mmCIF file of C-alpha atoms in Angstrom:
data_model
loop_
_atom_site.group_PDB
_atom_site.id
_atom_site.type_symbol
_atom_site.label_atom_id
_atom_site.label_comp_id
_atom_site.label_asym_id
_atom_site.label_seq_id
_atom_site.Cartn_x
_atom_site.Cartn_y
_atom_site.Cartn_z
ATOM 1 C CA MET A 267 33.488 39.763 -16.007
ATOM 2 C CA ASN A 268 30.679 40.523 -13.549
ATOM 3 C CA ILE A 269 29.243 37.045 -14.042
ATOM 4 C CA MET A 270 32.636 35.532 -13.337
ATOM 5 C CA ASP A 271 32.994 37.564 -10.157
ATOM 6 C CA PHE A 272 29.524 36.472 -9.062
ATOM 7 C CA ASN A 273 30.362 32.783 -9.627
ATOM 8 C CA VAL A 274 33.628 33.126 -7.705
ATOM 9 C CA LYS A 275 31.860 34.745 -4.776
ATOM 10 C CA LYS A 276 29.140 32.071 -4.814
ATOM 11 C CA LEU A 277 31.714 29.284 -4.808
ATOM 12 C CA ALA A 278 33.565 30.954 -1.945
ATOM 13 C CA ALA A 279 30.334 31.313 0.042
ATOM 14 C CA ASP A 280 29.388 27.657 -0.607
ATOM 15 C CA ALA A 281 32.854 26.550 0.457
ATOM 16 C CA GLY A 282 32.568 28.614 3.627
ATOM 17 C CA THR A 283 29.140 27.129 4.422
ATOM 18 C CA PHE A 284 30.395 23.600 3.820
ATOM 19 C CA LEU A 285 33.407 24.179 6.064
ATOM 20 C CA SER A 286 31.232 25.666 8.794
ATOM 21 C CA ARG A 287 28.910 22.635 8.701
ATOM 22 C CA ALA A 288 31.862 20.233 8.750
ATOM 23 C CA VAL A 289 33.372 21.946 11.784
ATOM 24 C CA GLN A 290 30.019 21.955 13.598
ATOM 25 C CA PHE A 291 29.387 18.290 12.808
ATOM 26 C CA THR A 292 32.869 17.276 13.974
ATOM 27 C CA GLU A 293 32.593 19.223 17.229
ATOM 28 C CA GLU A 294 29.206 17.643 17.930
ATOM 29 C CA LYS A 295 30.669 14.178 17.455
ATOM 30 C CA LEU A 296 33.517 15.073 19.821
ATOM 31 C CA GLY A 297 31.096 16.499 22.375
ATOM 32 C CA GLN A 298 32.538 19.991 22.020
ATOM 33 C CA ALA A 299 29.418 21.698 20.646
ATOM 34 C CA GLU A 300 25.712 21.733 21.446
ATOM 35 C CA LYS A 301 23.194 20.152 19.076
ATOM 36 C CA THR A 302 19.643 21.316 18.442
ATOM 37 C CA GLU A 303 17.326 18.335 18.944
ATOM 38 C CA LEU A 304 14.293 17.801 16.743
ATOM 39 C CA ASP A 305 10.920 17.650 18.475
ATOM 40 C CA ALA A 306 9.670 14.160 19.429
ATOM 41 C CA HIS A 307 6.841 14.161 16.869
ATOM 42 C CA LEU A 308 9.218 14.874 14.002
ATOM 43 C CA GLU A 309 11.651 12.227 15.228
ATOM 44 C CA ASN A 310 8.830 9.664 15.331
ATOM 45 C CA LEU A 311 7.807 10.573 11.794
ATOM 46 C CA LEU A 312 11.397 10.196 10.565
ATOM 47 C CA SER A 313 11.675 6.794 12.260
ATOM 48 C CA LYS A 314 8.361 5.658 10.727
ATOM 49 C CA ALA A 315 9.489 6.723 7.256
ATOM 50 C CA GLU A 316 12.805 4.893 7.578
ATOM 51 C CA CYS A 317 11.050 1.751 8.843
ATOM 52 C CA THR A 318 8.573 1.936 5.943
ATOM 53 C CA LYS A 319 11.395 2.262 3.445
ATOM 54 C CA ILE A 320 13.362 -0.713 4.837
ATOM 55 C CA TRP A 321 10.418 -3.127 4.950
ATOM 56 C CA THR A 322 9.007 -1.985 1.610
ATOM 57 C CA GLU A 323 12.359 -2.801 -0.027
ATOM 58 C CA LYS A 324 12.474 -6.243 1.620
ATOM 59 C CA ILE A 325 8.882 -7.115 0.679
ATOM 60 C CA MET A 326 9.384 -5.857 -2.872
ATOM 61 C CA LYS A 327 12.585 -7.852 -3.422
ATOM 62 C CA GLN A 328 11.173 -11.064 -1.955
ATOM 63 C CA THR A 329 7.990 -10.727 -4.011
ATOM 64 C CA GLU A 330 10.152 -10.452 -7.117
ATOM 65 C CA VAL A 331 11.950 -13.656 -6.061
ATOM 66 C CA LEU A 332 8.599 -15.380 -5.505
ATOM 67 C CA LEU A 333 7.246 -14.375 -8.900
ATOM 68 C CA GLN A 334 10.509 -14.938 -10.790
ATOM 69 C CA PRO A 335 12.859 -17.395 -8.980
ATOM 70 C CA ASN A 336 15.483 -17.193 -11.766
ATOM 71 C CA PRO A 337 18.003 -14.454 -10.765
ATOM 72 C CA ASN A 338 19.340 -14.128 -14.331
ATOM 73 C CA ALA A 339 15.844 -13.480 -15.633
ATOM 74 C CA ARG A 340 15.297 -10.836 -12.929
ATOM 75 C CA ILE A 341 18.528 -9.077 -13.914
ATOM 76 C CA GLU A 342 17.535 -9.147 -17.579
ATOM 77 C CA GLU A 343 14.107 -7.693 -16.767
ATOM 78 C CA PHE A 344 15.769 -4.991 -14.640
ATOM 79 C CA VAL A 345 18.085 -4.004 -17.503
ATOM 80 C CA TYR A 346 15.234 -3.812 -20.004
ATOM 81 C CA GLU A 347 13.204 -1.757 -17.528
ATOM 82 C CA LYS A 348 16.060 0.741 -17.091
ATOM 83 C CA LEU A 349 16.403 0.952 -20.886
ATOM 84 C CA ASP A 350 12.651 1.560 -21.064
ATOM 85 C CA ARG A 351 12.250 -1.425 -23.358
ATOM 86 C CA LYS A 352 9.958 -4.428 -23.156
ATOM 87 C CA ALA A 353 11.696 -7.655 -22.166
ATOM 88 C CA PRO A 354 11.362 -10.495 -24.708
ATOM 89 C CA SER A 355 8.732 -13.070 -23.828
ATOM 90 C CA ARG A 356 10.194 -16.352 -22.599
ATOM 91 C CA ILE A 357 8.596 -19.720 -21.935
ATOM 92 C CA ASN A 358 8.159 -20.361 -18.203
ATOM 93 C CA ASN A 359 8.788 -23.604 -16.319
ATOM 94 C CA PRO A 360 5.205 -25.012 -16.339
ATOM 95 C CA GLU A 361 4.907 -24.268 -20.062
ATOM 96 C CA LEU A 362 8.257 -25.937 -20.750
ATOM 97 C CA LEU A 363 7.280 -29.004 -18.736
ATOM 98 C CA GLY A 364 3.943 -29.114 -20.518
ATOM 99 C CA GLN A 365 5.622 -29.010 -23.925
ATOM 100 C CA TYR A 366 7.973 -31.850 -22.951
ATOM 101 C CA MET A 367 5.010 -33.946 -21.793
ATOM 102 C CA ILE A 368 3.077 -33.301 -24.999
ATOM 103 C CA ASP A 369 6.108 -34.156 -27.151
ATOM 104 C CA ALA A 370 6.751 -37.343 -25.158
ATOM 105 C CA GLY A 371 3.097 -38.383 -25.308
ATOM 106 C CA THR A 372 3.043 -37.801 -29.051
ATOM 107 C CA GLU A 373 6.129 -39.976 -29.521
ATOM 108 C CA PHE A 374 4.860 -42.746 -27.248
ATOM 109 C CA GLY A 375 1.569 -42.651 -29.111
ATOM 110 C CA PRO A 376 -1.668 -40.825 -28.268
ATOM 111 C CA GLY A 377 -3.422 -44.177 -28.579
ATOM 112 C CA THR A 378 -1.590 -45.600 -25.553
ATOM 113 C CA ALA A 379 -2.744 -44.917 -22.004
ATOM 114 C CA TYR A 380 0.585 -43.393 -20.962
ATOM 115 C CA GLY A 381 0.958 -41.281 -24.095
ATOM 116 C CA ASN A 382 -2.591 -39.978 -23.860
ATOM 117 C CA ALA A 383 -2.146 -39.151 -20.173
ATOM 118 C CA LEU A 384 1.106 -37.295 -20.869
ATOM 119 C CA ILE A 385 -0.593 -35.161 -23.499
ATOM 120 C CA LYS A 386 -3.457 -34.306 -21.152
ATOM 121 C CA CYS A 387 -1.014 -33.483 -18.333
ATOM 122 C CA GLY A 388 1.060 -31.380 -20.704
ATOM 123 C CA GLU A 389 -1.940 -29.367 -21.819
ATOM 124 C CA THR A 390 -2.829 -28.712 -18.186
ATOM 125 C CA GLN A 391 0.739 -27.664 -17.340
ATOM 126 C CA LYS A 392 0.643 -25.156 -20.192
ATOM 127 C CA ARG A 393 -2.607 -23.728 -18.838
ATOM 128 C CA ILE A 394 -0.936 -23.379 -15.438
ATOM 129 C CA GLY A 395 1.962 -21.633 -17.164
ATOM 130 C CA THR A 396 -0.455 -19.139 -18.702
ATOM 131 C CA ALA A 397 -2.058 -18.537 -15.305
ATOM 132 C CA ASP A 398 1.415 -18.071 -13.823
ATOM 133 C CA ARG A 399 2.199 -15.452 -16.453
ATOM 134 C CA GLU A 400 -1.040 -13.604 -15.672
ATOM 135 C CA LEU A 401 -0.218 -13.674 -11.936
ATOM 136 C CA ILE A 402 3.193 -12.108 -12.577
ATOM 137 C CA GLN A 403 1.756 -9.378 -14.808
ATOM 138 C CA THR A 404 -1.078 -8.507 -12.418
ATOM 139 C CA SER A 405 1.167 -8.538 -9.343
ATOM 140 C CA ALA A 406 3.809 -6.410 -11.036
ATOM 141 C CA LEU A 407 1.239 -3.808 -12.074
ATOM 142 C CA ASN A 408 -0.904 -3.669 -8.928
ATOM 143 C CA PHE A 409 1.615 -4.468 -6.193
ATOM 144 C CA LEU A 410 5.284 -4.176 -7.156
ATOM 145 C CA THR A 411 4.977 -0.975 -9.187
ATOM 146 C CA PRO A 412 3.374 1.073 -6.366
ATOM 147 C CA LEU A 413 6.016 -0.154 -3.907
ATOM 148 C CA ARG A 414 8.797 0.729 -6.339
ATOM 149 C CA ASN A 415 7.252 4.141 -6.993
ATOM 150 C CA PHE A 416 7.380 4.875 -3.261
ATOM 151 C CA ILE A 417 11.049 3.854 -2.964
ATOM 152 C CA GLU A 418 12.185 5.658 -6.109
ATOM 153 C CA GLY A 419 9.843 8.638 -5.819
ATOM 154 C CA ASP A 420 8.260 9.664 -2.517
ATOM 155 C CA TYR A 421 11.031 8.350 -0.283
ATOM 156 C CA LYS A 422 13.772 9.967 -2.375
ATOM 157 C CA THR A 423 11.988 13.301 -1.919
ATOM 158 C CA ILE A 424 11.739 12.673 1.830
ATOM 159 C CA ALA A 425 15.441 11.752 2.008
ATOM 160 C CA LYS A 426 16.378 14.912 0.097
ATOM 161 C CA GLU A 427 14.351 17.160 2.410
ATOM 162 C CA ARG A 428 15.661 15.300 5.446
ATOM 163 C CA LYS A 429 19.243 15.976 4.362
ATOM 164 C CA LEU A 430 18.385 19.620 3.771
ATOM 165 C CA LEU A 431 16.919 19.788 7.285
ATOM 166 C CA GLN A 432 20.142 18.341 8.686
ATOM 167 C CA ASN A 433 22.157 21.044 6.893
ATOM 168 C CA LYS A 434 19.849 23.792 8.176
ATOM 169 C CA ARG A 435 20.271 22.464 11.704
ATOM 170 C CA LEU A 436 24.052 22.505 11.369
ATOM 171 C CA ASP A 437 23.852 26.091 10.086
ATOM 172 C CA LEU A 438 21.672 27.048 13.067
ATOM 173 C CA ASP A 439 23.969 25.450 15.627
ATOM 174 C CA ALA A 440 27.055 26.941 13.974
ATOM 175 C CA ALA A 441 25.398 30.384 14.230
ATOM 176 C CA LYS A 442 24.666 29.768 17.923
ATOM 177 C CA THR A 443 28.301 28.837 18.490
ATOM 178 C CA ARG A 444 29.561 31.978 16.735
ATOM 179 C CA LEU A 445 27.212 34.149 18.792
ATOM 180 C CA LYS A 446 28.578 32.675 22.014
ATOM 181 C CA LYS A 447 32.137 33.374 20.916
ATOM 182 C CA ALA A 448 31.379 36.947 19.724
ATOM 183 C CA LYS A 449 32.725 39.643 22.048
ATOM 184 C CA ALA A 450 32.648 42.906 20.104
ATOM 185 C CA ALA A 451 29.240 44.596 19.845
ATOM 186 C CA GLU A 452 29.397 44.792 16.080
ATOM 187 C CA THR A 453 30.265 41.114 15.845
ATOM 188 C CA ARG A 454 27.424 40.213 18.219
ATOM 189 C CA ASN A 455 24.922 42.202 16.172
ATOM 190 C CA SER A 456 26.034 40.406 13.019
ATOM 191 C CA SER A 457 25.884 37.003 14.775
ATOM 192 C CA GLU A 458 22.397 37.710 16.168
ATOM 193 C CA GLN A 459 21.178 38.619 12.684
ATOM 194 C CA GLU A 460 22.687 35.422 11.305
ATOM 195 C CA LEU A 461 21.057 33.378 14.096
ATOM 196 C CA ARG A 462 17.608 34.822 13.319
ATOM 197 C CA ILE A 463 17.992 33.959 9.644
ATOM 198 C CA THR A 464 19.243 30.407 10.257
ATOM 199 C CA GLN A 465 16.521 29.808 12.870
ATOM 200 C CA SER A 466 13.858 30.918 10.391
ATOM 201 C CA GLU A 467 15.276 28.698 7.635
ATOM 202 C CA PHE A 468 15.503 25.741 10.012
ATOM 203 C CA ASP A 469 11.898 26.159 11.190
ATOM 204 C CA ARG A 470 10.677 26.438 7.608
ATOM 205 C CA GLN A 471 12.562 23.330 6.528
ATOM 206 C CA ALA A 472 11.339 21.396 9.590
ATOM 207 C CA GLU A 473 7.743 22.224 8.618
ATOM 208 C CA ILE A 474 8.285 21.129 5.000
ATOM 209 C CA THR A 475 9.845 17.855 6.168
ATOM 210 C CA ARG A 476 7.051 17.258 8.681
ATOM 211 C CA LEU A 477 4.334 17.699 6.030
ATOM 212 C CA LEU A 478 6.073 15.210 3.742
ATOM 213 C CA LEU A 479 6.525 12.682 6.541
ATOM 214 C CA GLU A 480 2.879 12.874 7.582
ATOM 215 C CA GLY A 481 2.073 11.549 4.108
ATOM 216 C CA ILE A 482 3.513 8.175 5.170
ATOM 217 C CA SER A 483 0.136 7.278 6.700
ATOM 218 C CA SER A 484 -1.472 7.783 3.287
ATOM 219 C CA THR A 485 1.291 5.643 1.789
ATOM 220 C CA HIS A 486 0.429 2.822 4.193
ATOM 221 C CA ALA A 487 -3.245 3.063 3.231
ATOM 222 C CA HIS A 488 -2.324 2.924 -0.464
ATOM 223 C CA HIS A 489 -0.008 -0.046 0.064
ATOM 224 C CA LEU A 490 -2.795 -1.833 1.956
ATOM 225 C CA ARG A 491 -5.043 -1.550 -1.102
ATOM 226 C CA CYS A 492 -2.181 -2.843 -3.258
ATOM 227 C CA LEU A 493 -1.692 -5.758 -0.861
ATOM 228 C CA ASN A 494 -5.374 -6.671 -1.196
ATOM 229 C CA ASP A 495 -4.947 -6.647 -4.989
ATOM 230 C CA PHE A 496 -1.936 -8.973 -4.660
ATOM 231 C CA VAL A 497 -3.860 -11.391 -2.445
ATOM 232 C CA GLU A 498 -6.763 -11.389 -4.893
ATOM 233 C CA ALA A 499 -4.372 -12.119 -7.775
ATOM 234 C CA GLN A 500 -2.898 -15.057 -5.857
ATOM 235 C CA MET A 501 -6.353 -16.329 -4.957
ATOM 236 C CA THR A 502 -7.385 -16.244 -8.621
ATOM 237 C CA TYR A 503 -4.172 -18.026 -9.643
ATOM 238 C CA TYR A 504 -4.471 -20.854 -7.117
ATOM 239 C CA ALA A 505 -8.186 -21.266 -7.842
ATOM 240 C CA GLN A 506 -7.407 -21.619 -11.551
ATOM 241 C CA CYS A 507 -4.649 -24.147 -10.856
ATOM 242 C CA TYR A 508 -6.932 -26.155 -8.585
ATOM 243 C CA GLN A 509 -9.681 -26.218 -11.211
ATOM 244 C CA TYR A 510 -7.213 -27.241 -13.929
ATOM 245 C CA MET A 511 -5.913 -30.134 -11.821
ATOM 246 C CA LEU A 512 -9.432 -31.157 -10.821
ATOM 247 C CA ASP A 513 -10.418 -31.343 -14.479
ATOM 248 C CA LEU A 514 -7.234 -33.279 -15.241
ATOM 249 C CA GLN A 515 -7.946 -35.758 -12.472
ATOM 250 C CA LYS A 516 -11.411 -36.381 -13.890
ATOM 251 C CA GLN A 517 -9.978 -36.924 -17.374
ATOM 252 C CA LEU A 518 -7.342 -39.369 -16.155
ATOM 253 C CA GLY A 519 -9.879 -41.236 -14.051
ATOM 254 C CA SER A 520 -12.361 -41.756 -16.904
ATOM 255 C CA PHE A 521 -10.325 -43.164 -19.798
ATOM 256 C CA PRO A 522 -12.287 -45.262 -22.331
ATOM 257 C CA SER A 523 -12.096 -49.031 -22.000
ATOM 258 C CA ASN A 524 -9.440 -49.449 -24.696
ATOM 259 C CA TYR A 525 -7.013 -47.682 -22.347
ATOM 260 C CA LEU A 526 -7.734 -49.891 -19.357
ATOM 261 C CA CYS A 527 -5.031 -52.434 -20.148
ATOM 262 C CA ASN A 528 -1.579 -51.271 -21.153
ATOM 263 C CA ASN A 529 0.791 -54.214 -20.881
ATOM 264 C CA ASN A 530 3.726 -52.242 -22.293
ATOM 265 C CA GLN A 531 3.879 -49.814 -19.345
ATOM 266 C CA THR A 532 5.021 -52.092 -16.520
ATOM 267 C CA SER A 533 8.343 -50.613 -15.518
ATOM 268 C CA GLY A 534 7.130 -47.876 -13.166
ATOM 269 C CA THR A 535 6.562 -48.220 -9.440
ATOM 270 C CA PRO A 536 3.598 -45.996 -8.602
ATOM 271 C CA VAL A 537 2.223 -45.397 -5.117
ATOM 272 C CA PRO A 538 -1.587 -45.300 -5.495
ATOM 273 C CA SER A 539 -2.290 -44.797 -1.791
ATOM 274 C CA VAL A 540 -0.188 -41.632 -1.728
ATOM 275 C CA LEU A 541 -2.007 -40.266 -4.760
ATOM 276 C CA SER A 542 -5.329 -40.999 -3.099
ATOM 277 C CA ASN A 543 -4.331 -39.167 0.072
ATOM 278 C CA VAL A 544 -2.996 -36.124 -1.774
ATOM 279 C CA ILE A 545 -5.978 -35.735 -4.089
ATOM 280 C CA GLY A 546 -8.467 -36.697 -1.412
ATOM 281 C CA SER A 547 -10.730 -38.648 -3.708
ATOM 282 C CA SER A 548 -11.874 -42.193 -3.164
ATOM 283 C CA ALA A 549 -12.281 -42.526 -6.906
ATOM 284 C CA MET A 550 -8.502 -42.528 -7.231
ATOM 285 C CA ALA A 551 -8.079 -45.558 -4.988
ATOM 286 C CA SER A 552 -8.324 -47.848 -7.981
ATOM 287 C CA THR A 553 -5.973 -45.873 -10.216
ATOM 288 C CA THR A 554 -2.221 -45.733 -10.699
ATOM 289 C CA SER A 555 -0.816 -42.365 -11.719
ATOM 290 C CA GLY A 556 -4.382 -41.535 -12.698
ATOM 291 C CA LEU A 557 -4.685 -44.480 -15.174
ATOM 292 C CA VAL A 558 -7.423 -47.031 -14.570
ATOM 293 C CA ILE A 559 -5.913 -50.497 -14.497
ATOM 294 C CA ASN A 560 -8.963 -52.660 -13.895
ATOM 295 C CA SER A 561 -12.556 -52.240 -14.951
ATOM 296 C CA PRO A 562 -14.752 -51.556 -11.906
ATOM 297 C CA SER A 563 -17.279 -54.071 -13.168
ATOM 298 C CA ASN A 564 -14.607 -56.824 -13.257
ATOM 299 C CA LEU A 565 -13.505 -56.027 -9.708
ATOM 300 C CA ASN A 566 -17.090 -55.955 -8.453
ATOM 301 C CA ASP A 567 -17.802 -59.299 -10.112
ATOM 302 C CA LEU A 568 -14.740 -60.799 -8.471
ATOM 303 C CA LYS A 569 -15.593 -59.402 -5.029
ATOM 304 C CA GLU A 570 -19.199 -60.585 -5.244
ATOM 305 C CA SER A 571 -18.234 -64.087 -6.388
ATOM 306 C CA SER A 572 -16.665 -66.788 -4.233
ATOM 307 C CA GLY A 573 -14.330 -67.928 -6.986
ATOM 308 C CA SER A 574 -10.767 -66.949 -7.867
ATOM 309 C CA ARG A 575 -9.145 -65.322 -10.897
ATOM 310 C CA LYS A 576 -5.715 -65.108 -12.414
ATOM 311 C CA ALA A 577 -4.065 -61.701 -12.391
ATOM 312 C CA ARG A 578 -0.890 -60.285 -13.887
ATOM 313 C CA VAL A 579 1.283 -58.164 -11.589
ATOM 314 C CA LEU A 580 2.009 -54.780 -13.143
ATOM 315 C CA TYR A 581 4.580 -53.439 -10.682
ATOM 316 C CA ASP A 582 6.955 -54.702 -8.011
ATOM 317 C CA TYR A 583 5.468 -54.464 -4.524
ATOM 318 C CA ASP A 584 7.191 -54.966 -1.172
ATOM 319 C CA ALA A 585 4.939 -56.296 1.572
ATOM 320 C CA ALA A 586 4.590 -53.868 4.476
ATOM 321 C CA ASN A 587 3.916 -56.641 7.008
ATOM 322 C CA SER A 588 3.333 -60.387 7.335
ATOM 323 C CA THR A 589 -0.316 -60.124 6.228
ATOM 324 C CA GLU A 590 0.687 -58.894 2.759
ATOM 325 C CA LEU A 591 2.258 -60.699 -0.186
ATOM 326 C CA SER A 592 5.286 -59.261 -2.002
ATOM 327 C CA LEU A 593 4.917 -59.092 -5.789
ATOM 328 C CA LEU A 594 7.203 -59.086 -8.824
ATOM 329 C CA ALA A 595 6.264 -57.316 -12.045
ATOM 330 C CA ASP A 596 4.918 -59.583 -14.834
ATOM 331 C CA GLU A 597 4.309 -62.631 -12.632
ATOM 332 C CA VAL A 598 0.857 -64.236 -12.648
ATOM 333 C CA ILE A 599 -0.840 -65.001 -9.338
ATOM 334 C CA THR A 600 -4.252 -66.202 -8.188
ATOM 335 C CA VAL A 601 -6.478 -63.641 -6.491
ATOM 336 C CA PHE A 602 -9.795 -63.915 -4.713
ATOM 337 C CA SER A 603 -11.973 -61.807 -2.450
ATOM 338 C CA VAL A 604 -12.435 -62.301 1.276
ATOM 339 C CA VAL A 605 -15.532 -61.103 3.106
ATOM 340 C CA GLY A 606 -14.839 -58.006 5.189
ATOM 341 C CA MET A 607 -11.594 -57.097 3.389
ATOM 342 C CA ASP A 608 -10.919 -53.477 2.476
ATOM 343 C CA SER A 609 -12.141 -52.572 -1.017
ATOM 344 C CA ASP A 610 -8.615 -51.620 -2.136
ATOM 345 C CA TRP A 611 -7.227 -55.116 -1.516
ATOM 346 C CA LEU A 612 -7.599 -58.715 -2.670
ATOM 347 C CA MET A 613 -6.167 -61.921 -1.297
ATOM 348 C CA GLY A 614 -3.293 -63.151 -3.442
ATOM 349 C CA GLU A 615 -1.860 -66.658 -3.690
ATOM 350 C CA ARG A 616 1.403 -67.887 -5.178
ATOM 351 C CA GLY A 617 2.065 -71.576 -4.576
ATOM 352 C CA ASN A 618 1.917 -72.021 -0.801
ATOM 353 C CA GLN A 619 2.370 -68.280 -0.164
ATOM 354 C CA LYS A 620 -0.690 -66.186 0.572
ATOM 355 C CA GLY A 621 -1.342 -62.568 1.583
ATOM 356 C CA LYS A 622 -3.112 -59.320 0.823
ATOM 357 C CA VAL A 623 -2.240 -57.516 -2.429
ATOM 358 C CA PRO A 624 -3.285 -54.030 -3.630
ATOM 359 C CA ILE A 625 -5.694 -54.194 -6.550
ATOM 360 C CA THR A 626 -4.029 -51.218 -8.257
ATOM 361 C CA TYR A 627 -0.949 -53.359 -8.918
ATOM 362 C CA LEU A 628 -2.927 -56.051 -10.759
ATOM 363 C CA GLU A 629 -4.396 -56.651 -14.170
ATOM 364 C CA LEU A 630 -7.178 -59.228 -14.076
ATOM 365 C CA LEU A 631 -6.910 -61.842 -16.799
ATOM 366 C CA ASN A 632 -9.872 -63.334 -18.593
#
């Protein structure tokens, strides 16, 4: 019975406190009651904490989008995380592309230039996929997790203490209002006692909140270290990808001689000059999609001689200006070298038509 009476009294006191705070808050909004202002330093700390929380959430969410563009996959990972279970491993986009390339190359035939190149490209894509997976794991551990811990841990504690401070301020201002309205001596004595208590509780809570908020500077320092870890993880990832592609370029540019002619692959329309510009290697100027079409020794012999040779056109080519000759795939034209001409071009002749043609579109005939 005593316990029940105690609970009833506690509920009544809580209800009275809540009502008092609600009345004080409403009167402040209506301009009918005074409001105790926090000191400028505490206000600045509160503003800094709120700003940190907002931008940390934005950076965290966008980093998740960067590392995992698929929203469905992000939701699935979130659910598994909340269930404290490990998400099932799934093949990523580079790995899937790599597998398709390997399967296609196997079906076309590893002995063909195109099939062999597809297999090599596929293997490289799968290596990139593995590097991508390592980037996600490292970034999640060293960058995303600390940010999430701040949002779900430290900032929640700050928000809780900040709310408690707001309640203590309302209690203090409500006590000040009651003291002003008190007329009887006994009532004034009671109100003054209440004011001293609420002032003490407010000051204590303000100090607790201030100490927590001053920890935001340490949070920034910690997040800076995490940011450096994220940058290092990205640097490692891009360096790996660059090295993989560099190795792939070397492999595609040094096929054995039995891959140099592939008369069955003549339906594509590659753009060798674009590949050369992107890769930045002069060695690619005589390749198409990385596949060597003509033996360098044959081209050198032709350029050094004053004679002409027959050549089969591998791809359609539209002349860019009047000095060039348009080509049709599978036609045979006469080509010869002209002194002073760029090394990527030969002079082509078809009947009474003549003009420059790119050597990467030709297969010299014996």
